[in-house]
XYZ file of C-alpha atoms in Angstrom:
712
model
C 98.692 131.119 194.833
C 97.564 127.953 196.663
C 94.068 126.348 196.501
C 91.870 125.500 199.485
C 90.010 122.236 200.014
C 86.732 123.946 199.164
C 88.137 125.187 195.940
C 89.292 121.701 195.104
C 85.825 120.316 195.797
C 84.318 123.065 193.634
C 86.750 122.355 190.814
C 86.246 118.654 190.697
C 82.955 118.733 188.745
C 84.383 121.244 186.293
C 87.520 119.135 185.816
C 85.369 116.146 185.103
C 83.272 118.169 182.649
C 86.188 120.089 181.045
C 89.333 117.924 181.111
C 90.964 120.091 178.429
C 90.680 123.147 180.703
C 92.441 121.319 183.539
C 95.213 120.258 181.173
C 95.588 123.815 179.884
C 95.754 125.199 183.404
C 98.469 122.721 184.366
C 100.483 123.628 181.291
C 100.109 127.336 182.079
C 101.254 126.810 185.682
C 104.228 124.794 184.481
C 105.191 127.452 181.988
C 104.858 130.164 184.636
C 107.049 128.254 187.061
C 109.652 127.682 184.376
C 109.633 131.367 183.504
C 109.877 132.450 187.157
C 112.738 130.051 187.871
C 114.593 131.432 184.867
C 114.088 135.059 185.840
C 114.607 134.865 189.634
C 117.360 132.242 189.875
C 119.687 134.994 191.230
C 119.020 136.956 194.443
C 119.676 140.317 192.793
C 116.791 139.655 190.413
C 114.249 139.673 193.270
C 114.469 143.447 193.381
C 112.409 143.680 190.216
C 109.663 141.412 191.587
C 107.259 144.278 192.136
C 107.736 145.474 188.605
C 106.993 142.009 187.188
C 103.921 141.661 189.467
C 102.424 144.910 188.235
C 103.037 144.049 184.637
C 101.484 140.594 184.955
C 98.503 142.044 186.879
C 97.786 144.459 184.024
C 98.172 141.715 181.557
C 95.733 139.418 183.403
C 93.191 142.201 183.683
C 93.373 142.798 179.945
C 92.882 139.110 179.183
C 89.943 138.816 181.560
C 88.237 141.791 179.999
C 88.594 140.277 176.514
C 87.261 136.943 177.772
C 84.243 138.587 179.355
C 83.499 140.443 176.136
C 83.763 137.268 174.089
C 81.552 135.263 176.418
C 78.984 138.063 176.456
C 78.734 138.127 172.639
C 78.496 134.342 172.531
C 75.660 134.327 175.063
C 73.774 136.934 173.078
C 74.041 134.777 169.877
C 72.816 131.723 171.742
C 69.784 133.641 172.971
C 68.915 134.784 169.452
C 69.271 131.214 168.114
C 67.015 129.828 170.787
C 64.405 132.416 169.923
C 64.537 131.448 166.246
C 64.228 127.770 167.099
C 61.097 128.449 169.141
C 59.575 130.409 166.206
C 60.440 127.634 163.692
C 58.957 124.968 165.913
C 55.698 126.902 166.038
C 55.632 127.260 162.212
C 56.362 123.543 161.672
C 53.561 122.682 163.975
C 51.239 124.871 161.877
C 52.353 123.241 158.624
C 51.762 119.800 160.076
C 48.288 120.789 161.017
C 47.671 122.147 157.474
C 49.057 118.964 155.860
C 46.871 116.868 158.010
C 43.866 118.905 156.947
C 44.879 118.582 153.274
C 45.316 114.821 153.648
C 41.810 114.513 155.012
C 40.565 116.727 152.177
C 42.280 114.515 149.546
C 40.860 111.405 151.079
C 37.451 112.964 150.853
C 38.046 113.883 147.101
C 39.366 110.443 145.889
C 36.132 109.648 144.135
C 36.284 112.864 142.112
C 39.800 111.961 140.706
C 38.404 108.963 138.771
C 36.391 111.349 136.676
C 39.481 113.495 135.980
C 41.370 110.398 134.599
C 38.685 109.889 131.987
C 38.867 113.584 131.183
C 42.637 113.212 130.597
C 42.160 110.363 128.107
C 39.552 112.383 126.265
C 41.929 115.300 126.154
C 44.712 113.139 124.663
C 42.339 111.785 122.046
C 41.288 115.330 121.270
C 44.909 116.372 120.783
C 45.520 113.403 118.461
C 42.405 114.106 116.469
C 43.373 117.747 116.226
C 46.778 116.731 114.864
C 45.147 114.402 112.355
C 42.718 117.086 111.304
C 45.650 119.424 110.660
C 47.420 116.931 108.331
C 44.276 115.567 106.690
C 44.575 117.919 103.692
C 48.155 116.783 103.183
C 47.220 113.120 103.561
C 44.346 113.391 101.103
C 46.646 115.119 98.567
C 49.407 112.473 98.759
C 48.506 110.711 95.519
C 48.138 114.002 93.739
C 51.602 114.936 94.962
C 52.863 111.573 93.732
C 51.653 112.373 90.236
C 53.225 115.823 90.341
C 56.539 114.397 91.533
C 56.471 111.898 88.686
C 55.902 114.702 86.192
C 58.788 116.655 87.640
C 61.019 113.594 87.382
C 60.046 113.080 83.755
C 60.930 116.707 83.082
C 64.251 116.266 84.946
C 63.254 118.923 87.494
C 65.047 116.870 90.085
C 65.476 119.443 92.848
C 61.755 120.374 92.886
C 60.783 116.713 92.728
C 63.087 115.884 95.595
C 61.685 118.710 97.760
C 58.145 117.399 97.398
C 59.355 113.841 97.874
C 61.011 114.830 101.142
C 57.797 116.500 102.331
C 55.737 113.365 101.659
C 58.392 111.204 103.305
C 58.386 113.530 106.341
C 54.597 113.246 106.586
C 54.734 109.469 106.404
C 57.601 109.253 108.887
C 55.833 111.532 111.410
C 52.709 109.362 111.283
C 54.769 106.179 111.654
C 56.736 107.713 114.531
C 53.538 108.582 116.417
C 52.187 105.103 115.888
C 55.479 103.654 117.070
C 55.486 105.746 120.246
C 51.927 104.671 121.092
C 52.603 101.025 120.348
C 50.134 100.903 117.483
C 52.305 98.735 115.271
C 49.262 97.146 113.627
C 48.313 100.461 112.011
C 51.782 100.916 110.468
C 51.019 98.466 107.673
C 48.000 100.556 106.635
C 50.137 103.704 106.522
C 52.883 101.989 104.532
C 50.336 100.701 102.075
C 48.856 104.163 101.644
C 52.310 105.651 101.010
C 53.545 102.729 98.888
C 54.039 105.015 95.893
C 57.020 106.555 97.674
C 59.106 103.457 96.974
C 58.576 103.698 93.219
C 59.302 107.421 93.205
C 62.474 106.898 95.212
C 63.616 104.227 92.789
C 62.814 106.424 89.800
C 64.721 109.342 91.305
C 67.634 107.101 92.248
C 67.780 105.670 88.717
C 68.047 109.147 87.237
C 70.682 110.087 89.788
C 72.829 107.045 89.028
C 72.433 107.596 85.300
C 73.719 111.130 85.823
C 76.619 109.909 87.991
C 77.399 107.253 85.387
C 77.697 110.018 82.779
C 79.481 112.401 85.111
C 82.758 112.572 83.136
C 80.801 113.720 80.092
C 78.331 115.946 81.947
C 80.937 117.978 83.826
C 82.295 118.983 80.432
C 78.983 119.500 78.625
C 76.291 120.238 81.241
C 77.565 120.271 84.841
C 74.192 121.545 86.189
C 72.653 118.078 86.114
C 75.639 116.579 87.906
C 75.627 119.322 90.563
C 71.881 118.784 91.044
C 72.443 115.078 91.631
C 75.172 115.791 94.174
C 72.933 118.286 96.048
C 70.141 115.710 96.293
C 72.579 113.066 97.526
C 73.879 115.452 100.207
C 70.300 116.220 101.352
C 69.626 112.541 101.808
C 72.903 112.068 103.664
C 71.933 114.792 106.161
C 68.537 113.159 106.727
C 70.256 109.816 107.287
C 72.670 111.344 109.787
C 69.884 113.083 111.713
C 67.780 109.941 111.995
C 70.757 107.853 113.055
C 71.670 110.356 115.774
C 68.146 110.422 117.237
C 68.010 106.616 117.228
C 64.413 106.564 118.503
C 62.618 105.538 115.345
C 64.133 104.626 111.950
C 61.647 104.883 109.073
C 61.585 102.190 106.400
C 64.253 102.581 103.699
C 66.605 104.451 106.011
C 69.482 104.979 105.896
C 69.544 105.281 102.113
C 73.340 105.578 101.915
C 73.228 107.426 98.614
C 76.682 108.933 99.025
C 78.204 105.474 99.241
C 76.123 104.481 96.243
C 77.493 107.553 94.430
C 81.051 106.294 94.938
C 80.092 102.796 93.854
C 78.388 103.967 90.644
C 81.304 106.266 89.849
C 83.786 103.442 90.363
C 81.684 101.047 88.271
C 81.555 103.674 85.536
C 85.323 104.015 85.556
C 86.021 100.291 85.539
C 83.058 98.913 83.635
C 83.424 100.116 80.091
C 87.168 99.863 79.863
C 88.497 97.133 82.106
C 85.656 94.640 81.732
C 85.489 94.709 77.950
C 85.838 91.440 76.000
C 89.439 90.255 75.884
C 91.416 91.774 73.055
C 94.398 90.316 71.273
C 96.736 90.368 74.258
C 99.883 89.798 72.246
C 102.121 91.977 70.163
C 100.550 95.007 68.455
C 97.082 94.342 69.872
C 98.284 94.625 73.463
C 100.399 97.675 72.642
C 97.371 99.483 71.200
C 95.265 98.499 74.201
C 97.799 99.836 76.710
C 98.302 103.027 74.702
C 94.542 103.606 74.671
C 94.362 103.059 78.439
C 97.189 105.502 78.979
C 95.580 108.218 76.883
C 92.059 107.782 78.292
C 93.097 107.659 81.942
C 95.214 110.812 81.706
C 92.412 112.634 79.881
C 89.717 111.574 82.347
C 91.803 112.362 85.418
C 92.385 115.838 83.983
C 88.600 116.226 83.677
C 88.153 115.137 87.303
C 90.924 117.439 88.504
C 89.853 120.520 86.557
C 86.052 120.183 86.420
C 84.519 117.508 88.633
C 86.320 118.699 91.761
C 84.459 122.021 91.465
C 81.081 120.269 91.299
C 81.243 118.260 94.545
C 81.945 119.121 98.194
C 85.579 119.069 99.249
C 85.054 116.205 101.687
C 84.212 113.935 98.752
C 87.961 113.802 97.892
C 86.761 112.987 94.415
C 90.183 113.224 92.753
C 91.778 110.848 95.258
C 88.847 108.435 94.929
C 89.044 108.417 91.132
C 92.821 108.067 91.169
C 92.642 105.109 93.547
C 89.848 103.572 91.456
C 91.848 103.812 88.249
C 94.898 102.447 90.041
C 93.104 99.445 91.512
C 91.243 98.737 88.278
C 94.483 98.841 86.320
C 96.151 96.524 88.813
C 93.341 93.979 88.496
C 93.253 94.370 84.727
C 96.980 93.704 84.392
C 96.625 90.599 86.535
C 93.789 89.444 84.280
C 95.924 89.969 81.174
C 98.827 88.127 82.785
C 96.649 85.042 83.157
C 96.873 84.672 79.388
C 99.749 82.877 77.684
C 101.582 86.008 76.561
C 104.584 85.935 74.287
C 107.819 87.626 75.255
C 106.810 90.872 73.564
C 103.541 90.996 75.488
C 105.266 90.312 78.820
C 107.859 92.990 78.096
C 105.163 95.521 77.202
C 103.315 94.884 80.470
C 106.460 95.142 82.578
C 107.584 98.315 80.830
C 104.128 99.863 81.054
C 103.578 99.029 84.723
C 107.064 99.853 86.007
C 108.110 102.745 83.748
C 105.341 104.274 81.664
C 102.737 104.352 84.455
C 104.820 106.594 86.724
C 106.403 108.618 83.915
C 105.442 112.141 82.768
C 103.552 110.398 79.989
C 100.925 109.129 82.427
C 100.519 109.561 86.184
C 103.427 111.988 86.308
C 101.877 114.125 83.563
C 102.383 117.863 84.163
C 98.629 118.453 83.874
C 97.999 116.069 86.793
C 100.698 117.189 89.190
C 100.831 117.813 92.068
C 97.252 116.868 92.928
C 97.445 113.337 91.521
C 99.879 111.248 93.552
C 99.961 107.460 93.319
C 103.092 107.055 95.439
C 100.976 106.495 98.547
C 99.038 103.653 96.871
C 100.093 100.034 96.634
C 102.331 99.181 93.670
C 100.513 98.599 90.409
C 102.163 95.172 90.347
C 103.262 93.562 93.589
C 106.892 92.568 93.954
C 105.866 88.910 93.821
C 103.922 89.460 90.581
C 106.795 91.436 89.062
C 109.236 88.659 89.915
C 106.874 86.015 88.520
C 106.342 88.004 85.314
C 110.067 88.594 84.923
C 110.699 84.871 85.222
C 108.031 84.164 82.590
C 109.650 86.727 80.319
C 113.065 85.150 80.862
C 111.679 81.724 79.940
C 110.174 83.120 76.732
C 113.413 84.879 75.840
C 115.326 81.706 76.660
C 113.217 79.695 74.216
C 113.707 82.355 71.546
C 117.460 82.507 72.148
C 117.698 78.722 71.997
C 115.822 78.627 68.696
C 117.907 81.432 67.243
C 121.170 79.856 68.363
C 120.118 76.494 66.973
C 119.443 78.061 63.582
C 122.817 79.778 63.766
C 124.452 76.452 64.593
C 122.681 74.712 61.693
C 123.886 77.391 59.294
C 127.408 77.126 60.692
C 127.372 73.330 60.306
C 126.351 73.646 56.650
C 129.072 76.229 56.092
C 131.671 73.647 57.104
C 130.708 71.417 54.170
C 130.660 74.113 51.489
C 133.155 74.003 48.638
C 134.597 77.284 49.830
C 137.028 78.356 52.471
C 135.663 80.282 55.468
C 135.823 84.040 55.600
C 138.858 85.882 56.950
C 139.228 88.972 59.081
C 141.277 92.028 58.217
C 144.424 90.258 59.369
C 143.767 87.216 57.230
C 142.700 84.832 60.005
C 139.901 82.399 59.293
C 136.623 83.175 61.050
C 132.842 83.132 60.606
C 129.936 85.395 61.592
C 128.920 83.069 64.452
C 130.538 85.005 67.364
C 129.122 88.318 66.182
C 125.627 86.878 65.704
C 125.581 85.134 69.090
C 127.012 88.033 71.088
C 124.777 90.585 69.375
C 121.696 88.522 70.157
C 122.618 88.046 73.828
C 123.731 91.637 74.319
C 120.551 93.046 72.762
C 118.370 91.015 75.117
C 120.417 92.147 78.129
C 120.239 95.788 77.061
C 116.490 95.584 76.451
C 115.987 94.120 79.941
C 117.931 97.039 81.437
C 115.068 99.314 80.345
C 112.788 97.634 82.904
C 114.573 96.747 86.150
C 118.025 95.766 87.325
C 116.639 92.456 88.545
C 115.289 91.604 85.086
C 118.607 92.555 83.523
C 120.425 90.267 85.952
C 118.005 87.411 85.213
C 118.516 87.828 81.453
C 122.277 87.997 81.953
C 122.280 84.740 83.923
C 120.067 83.119 81.286
C 122.369 84.354 78.504
C 125.392 82.756 80.138
C 123.501 79.485 80.632
C 122.359 79.436 77.003
C 125.841 80.320 75.758
C 127.261 77.451 77.781
C 124.650 75.058 76.370
C 125.302 76.398 72.858
C 128.998 75.696 73.227
C 128.129 72.131 74.194
C 125.968 71.704 71.075
C 128.640 73.359 68.928
C 131.185 70.910 70.296
C 128.886 67.974 69.487
C 128.428 69.298 65.937
C 132.198 69.619 65.582
C 132.632 66.021 66.748
C 130.028 64.890 64.209
C 131.861 66.769 61.471
C 135.081 65.083 62.538
C 133.457 61.647 62.317
C 132.196 62.320 58.816
C 135.637 63.535 57.861
C 137.182 60.333 59.165
C 134.871 58.336 56.910
C 135.752 60.456 53.881
C 138.740 62.723 54.260
C 137.695 64.666 51.188
C 134.667 65.960 53.124
C 134.660 68.731 54.222
C 136.972 69.965 51.526
C 138.444 72.738 53.693
C 138.335 70.840 56.942
C 141.478 72.347 58.453
C 140.461 75.882 57.476
C 137.136 75.503 59.209
C 138.820 74.039 62.285
C 141.010 77.131 62.422
C 137.895 79.300 62.038
C 136.264 77.419 64.935
C 139.308 78.067 67.118
C 139.298 81.759 66.222
C 135.529 81.958 66.852
C 135.966 80.351 70.252
C 138.689 82.847 71.109
C 136.451 85.724 70.008
C 133.598 84.415 72.188
C 135.915 84.034 75.156
C 137.102 87.638 74.805
C 133.565 89.000 74.331
C 131.787 87.174 77.167
C 132.943 89.617 79.833
C 131.344 92.512 77.938
C 127.889 91.016 78.592
C 128.030 91.730 82.341
C 125.797 94.676 83.302
C 128.343 95.875 85.859
C 131.432 97.133 84.081
C 133.387 96.924 87.334
C 132.735 93.194 87.711
C 133.246 91.237 84.504
C 134.433 87.848 85.627
C 133.497 84.877 83.459
C 131.696 82.130 85.469
C 133.716 78.996 85.968
C 131.263 76.671 84.222
C 131.186 78.865 81.106
C 134.952 79.158 81.052
C 135.153 75.376 81.314
C 132.792 75.047 78.316
C 134.973 77.439 76.307
C 138.057 75.439 77.281
C 136.406 72.154 76.299
C 135.442 73.625 72.949
C 138.951 74.876 72.329
C 140.510 71.557 73.352
C 138.204 69.579 71.070
C 138.885 71.825 68.060
C 142.615 71.722 68.792
C 142.492 67.938 69.141
C 140.740 67.507 65.799
C 143.169 69.907 64.162
C 146.180 68.054 65.544
C 144.712 64.719 64.503
C 144.161 66.053 61.001
C 147.683 67.457 60.842
C 149.080 64.124 62.001
C 147.060 62.349 59.329
C 148.357 64.773 56.732
C 151.883 64.119 57.927
C 151.244 60.360 57.662
C 150.095 60.866 54.086
C 153.111 62.974 53.318
C 155.410 60.378 54.903
C 153.846 57.560 52.875
C 154.197 59.560 49.690
C 157.793 60.306 50.518
C 158.518 56.620 51.173
C 156.810 55.634 47.901
C 158.851 58.198 46.026
C 162.083 56.959 47.591
C 161.245 53.338 46.773
C 160.257 54.301 43.246
C 163.427 56.253 42.653
C 165.564 53.469 44.083
C 163.942 50.875 41.823
C 164.155 53.266 38.880
C 167.856 53.677 39.427
C 168.310 49.950 39.748
C 166.383 49.030 36.588
C 167.659 51.848 34.404
C 171.391 51.440 35.057
C 171.777 48.473 32.654
C 173.652 46.604 35.343
C 174.682 42.979 34.639
C 176.200 40.623 37.217
C 178.918 38.562 35.582
C 179.385 36.135 38.431
C 177.844 34.700 41.523
C 180.032 36.907 43.671
C 178.762 40.040 41.963
C 175.189 38.898 42.478
C 175.973 38.331 46.135
C 177.469 41.793 46.429
C 174.426 43.296 44.734
C 172.064 41.406 47.036
C 174.008 42.528 50.074
C 173.902 46.118 48.898
C 170.163 45.920 48.205
C 169.538 44.444 51.670
C 171.655 47.087 53.340
C 170.006 49.995 51.502
C 166.456 48.692 51.902
C 166.944 47.924 55.598
C 168.375 51.344 56.279
C 165.543 53.104 54.433
C 162.893 50.952 56.157
C 164.244 51.743 59.611
C 164.335 55.417 58.704
C 160.655 55.535 57.772
C 159.665 53.314 60.699
C 161.366 55.797 62.942
C 159.263 58.552 61.369
C 156.087 56.642 62.232
C 155.310 54.749 59.048
C 154.434 51.088 59.652
C 156.183 48.359 57.643
C 152.934 47.215 56.162
C 152.405 50.661 54.650
C 155.907 50.885 53.119
C 156.634 50.340 49.419
C 160.245 49.419 50.174
C 159.049 45.853 50.535
C 159.268 45.732 46.717
C 163.052 46.186 46.981
C 163.266 43.226 49.360
C 161.106 41.162 46.986
C 163.226 42.183 44.009
C 166.348 41.248 45.928
C 164.958 37.752 46.462
C 164.640 37.330 42.702
C 168.237 38.419 42.201
C 169.571 36.278 45.024
C 167.810 33.114 43.883
C 170.533 30.532 43.307
C 168.667 28.207 40.956
C 167.492 30.009 37.841
C 165.121 27.181 37.060
C 162.931 28.309 39.946
C 162.624 31.828 38.585
C 159.265 31.179 36.926
C 157.623 30.354 40.261
C 159.288 33.256 42.063
C 158.400 35.671 39.277
C 154.774 34.500 39.416
C 154.626 35.310 43.132
C 156.328 38.642 42.504
C 153.907 39.562 39.721
C 150.950 38.539 41.868
C 152.116 40.854 44.683
C 153.041 43.716 42.345
C 150.592 43.479 39.403
C 151.821 46.683 37.748
C 155.205 45.121 36.910
C 155.689 44.615 33.142
C 157.533 42.153 30.920
C 160.181 44.790 30.362
C 160.733 45.129 34.110
C 161.138 41.332 34.496
C 163.332 41.103 31.431
C 165.571 43.854 32.765
C 165.681 42.048 36.109
C 166.757 38.814 34.374
C 169.429 40.771 32.555
C 170.748 42.064 35.882
C 171.159 38.497 37.125
C 173.353 37.739 34.115
C 172.863 33.975 34.390
C 169.437 33.427 32.845
C 169.350 31.367 29.663
C 167.091 32.003 26.722
C 164.934 29.042 27.597
C 164.392 30.165 31.171
C 163.673 33.710 29.976
C 161.165 32.350 27.462
C 159.471 30.217 30.140
C 159.244 33.170 32.503
C 157.852 35.537 29.912
C 155.482 32.869 28.647
C 154.266 32.269 32.193
C 153.603 36.006 32.608
C 151.679 36.075 29.373
C 149.546 33.201 30.573
C 148.837 34.888 33.929
C 147.900 38.524 33.286
C 147.283 40.513 36.482
C 144.600 43.150 37.181
C 145.262 46.020 39.521
C 143.201 45.530 42.729
C 141.221 48.429 44.204
C 143.309 50.667 46.413
C 146.621 49.364 45.018
C 149.429 51.897 45.032
C 151.377 51.571 41.739
C 155.147 51.204 42.069
C 156.529 49.934 38.767
C 154.105 51.528 36.304
C 155.875 54.884 36.558
C 159.332 53.317 35.984
C 160.349 53.282 32.369
C 163.105 50.864 31.333
C 165.007 51.026 28.053
C 163.796 48.696 25.305
C 166.384 46.008 24.617
C 168.120 46.352 21.238
C 167.266 43.547 18.827
C 170.260 42.134 16.931
C 170.424 42.824 13.190
C 170.325 39.485 11.355
C 170.905 38.427 7.688
C 168.884 35.612 6.215
C 171.789 33.217 6.044
C 173.690 34.453 9.023
C 173.704 33.457 12.643
C 172.277 35.548 15.345
C 174.609 36.033 18.221
């Protein structure tokens, strides 16, 4: 198992050359030692040492035989590879010799190649000339073809004309492409000039195509062949455009034509041109209504034609129904905006809002059964933007506001005139005074609110807010008119004749308005009256109540004055008609005291009721008392003059009766007094309230006298 020094010297070069082998051998020895120490660590195990030695010997022999076989096959493969390498090296050497010979042969033939280059150029020219010779008949017949194409176009044989036109265009484009590839740009102008007739023919064909497209709505009903022909030609040109754009090497003049896009443009111009660009019609009232009704009818009819007929005449990818629907929609939107730039009245604004927001989407138009389900405008922008709708609604509200103001003002003017009529106001079924004002006002406001509800909730709310504002302003003007009526009544209480009745009617009208205001609210669940409007109603009611109370107080003052005058008159009547005569100074004093007591008591009574002293007729009793209480009868003439001046309706009989009541007036004094009255007649001043003229006193009895007798 050990190694000798010679073996170690022999192994050293191998170890240096194969270090992995040395490492593997060391690992194998270590593994063997580990295995042996594990198997023979007990003495009794040594008995099987011979068995293990034989087994390992057989095993080593088997491994060595396999290694020898493997090495032998490897050596045989190496020998074959070396043989092949030697053969390849010989062949490479031969090829190198041949290449060297060929190189020397090429160097010797360099002069001959210059002649071949000239031959190549001649060959290319020959090929070009051959190509030109092949197309010469076509080139020479170009103008003849032009004439034939023109004849075909005049006869509306569009497909045949287009086929020949494409052939001539292909010929021209091939020539231009060859010139472009060879850099002969100078010759292109000559070719374009020669084929210049193509431009005119293209324009003539295009004109006929666009005329056909412009009449497409009529043609698909009467003669769809022409329209289909136009579409086929347009599709041919589109394919040519696509092919040339994909190649992207050379783009002939006039390409891409873009006739499909032109088709859409002409179709859209046809839809919008004759109808939406017409001169402006009467955009108010009936004129606008007729215009919108005509639009509605025509658009539905034409979309039905597109849906039922035109769709069958064009390729599916044209989406012709969607294009036409969007075109009508956009044209209508622009047209409505154009109309809205005019100063429309409220009827015109309402018609536009109703038409755009209700009619347009209804079964009468875009929701028509003949258009569904293919026509769908829900995916398009609104016909009127929300901002435009809001702006139009505000314009409509302003117009309605002006109309409501004018109508209310006329109602107020009529009501004001009714106050001054010589008739009492109307009464309701219960007999209460009222007028038609609340019914007229509420009907007008409610009708406008209900009409707005046909459009949008927002418009209804705007009209409702406006109605409350106008009602509040109307109440303010009504209150001012009532104040003016009150002022005129203060100047002449006979005007209006039925002032109190009309004040009661105003109060009842105000109550009716207050009860009816809540019914204007669009939401039946929320019918609160705004605070400002309620305040206006309260102010109106307070003013009418104030005027009524003032009038009642004035009537009471009149009644009180009349009562006081009647009392004074009756008191004086009783005094002058009783034939009372005072026989002494004491009786006159008692009478004066009684007159003072009665007059003072009556004066205080009427003062307590609110009648001023200056307005009382009882002052005549005090004045009469002064005449009775006068101590010196000689002064009666002066006192009577003052009395008559103050009370000009007093008569001689009244004064004579008064002198009789004194009982101390002599005939001379009586004569002086009556003579003084005769000399100073009194006229009744304006506004004087008569006191004595209604008091009749008995005529004094004249004594019966004989001629020769004495008169007592």
